[in-house]
Amino acid sequence: MSAAQPSPRTVESRGPLTGVVTVPGDKSISHRALMLSALAVGESRVTGLLEGEDVLATAAAMRAMGATIERSADGVWTVHGVGVGGLLQPAQALDMGNSGTSTRLLMGLVASHPITATFTGDASLSRRPMARVIEPLSRMGADVTASPGGTLPLMLRGLCPAVPIEYHLPVASAQVKSAVLLAGLNAPGITRVIEPVPTRDHSERMLAGFGAALSVEETPDGRVISIAGEAELRPQDIVVPGDPSSGAFWIVAASIVPGSDLLIRNVGLNPTRTGLIAAMRLMGADIVEQDARVVGGEPVADLRVRHAPLSAIEVPPELAPSMIDEYPALFVAAAFASGKTVARGAHELRVKESDRIAAMAAALGANGVSTQEFEDGLAIQGTGGEPIPGSGHVATRLDHRIAMSMAVAGLHARRPVLLDDAGPVATSYPAFFPTLDGLLGREPQ
């Protein structure tokens, strides 16, 4: 994938955000919907799919391995699957762009099929660690040749039949858990994953919905997820709820900008994903759930968020797995709270699209916010609701969440905040800036 030209953007304070916003489909669920539909025999339909670059990379990869995937004019995606065990040898390397989720989960799928796939990605993805997935998949029989440091590009030769394993997760990672479970779909016998700390459970919910024989047991050692191999998946109609990680930016923006009042529609409230909302409520945020319902097996509600004074907290570390992608947004909220917020227990932020701890410390510092960096998080001295100084240049580091988080910070700054590249936002939320312009009552730039 050729590198796109940087797209600088300036964000400045323009008053309150008001109105209604519908966030795009959940990225985690969108990936899994395409993958499992491609492994079912027959036609599945997916409504509300996130059409960002990461999910489109997953769609392209599944097409390359034999699935037929089409988008209709009304935005509904249809997938004709090849069946578990039916993936075909891709004719060329699978370009994952910036998507770590696509890469790790697809490695799991390929691991138990008799095919070989080469995975490539952009500069950011090529720095991200894949060893944590390589290790269990190798135990199942896959042969992986990776770049130095266990990174992309890498070549994975699957084994069929693969070897079912029992795997204790050394770190809390839904991606590693999901990769092993997906490999187990085409392995004879029972594959088990034991996670000492619960992580997002979209894979378990969706696998069961497609008809996989899956069980979850709570034990003293943690959650034990077992899946029976050689599964036959049934096609499904899937409605993808709104992404809480995308909703996080609007929750924080409405909370920090005086006079703001937003209704954020269709937000997924899977309990393994609501850590940001819990943390914001501890800080005093005014977040009200309306019209709670279940969509596609996932809890969903509309959220009304109004500006409220925030107070510093020590973020409970046990919230980390349920808000790992939302920490950059939380750091911005902390910059406007009264007192010093301390957020620790988030080592995983070091190995995301960027080192998000270092990136946010630098970005906030460049805009006049005092921070203290730890190996596993940040301490942030808030303004007590006053605007931050602003005027700093933000290195977004090819990271969509850094770009969007600092755009939110710029909405309550004395001077504009300058993003060196807003382009990465397209990986998860292509309409973010046009939506922002609309909520500020002005024409999109």
mmCIF file of C-alpha atoms in Angstrom, residues 9 34 94 113 133 143 165 236 300 330 349 432:
data_model
loop_
_atom_site.group_PDB
_atom_site.id
_atom_site.type_symbol
_atom_site.label_atom_id
_atom_site.label_comp_id
_atom_site.label_asym_id
_atom_site.label_seq_id
_atom_site.Cartn_x
_atom_site.Cartn_y
_atom_site.Cartn_z
ATOM 1 C CA ARG A 9 -5.972 19.993 9.746
ATOM 2 C CA LEU A 34 -17.426 -10.451 7.343
ATOM 3 C CA LEU A 94 -3.024 -9.768 1.739
ATOM 4 C CA HIS A 113 -6.573 -24.225 6.452
ATOM 5 C CA VAL A 133 -0.523 -14.520 17.957
ATOM 6 C CA ASP A 143 4.340 -22.415 10.178
ATOM 7 C CA ILE A 165 -4.890 -26.626 22.126
ATOM 8 C CA GLN A 236 -27.041 -14.955 9.261
ATOM 9 C CA VAL A 300 -27.547 -0.816 22.443
ATOM 10 C CA LEU A 330 -10.169 9.843 28.332
ATOM 11 C CA LEU A 349 -1.363 1.293 24.850
ATOM 12 C CA PHE A 432 -15.743 12.265 11.630
#
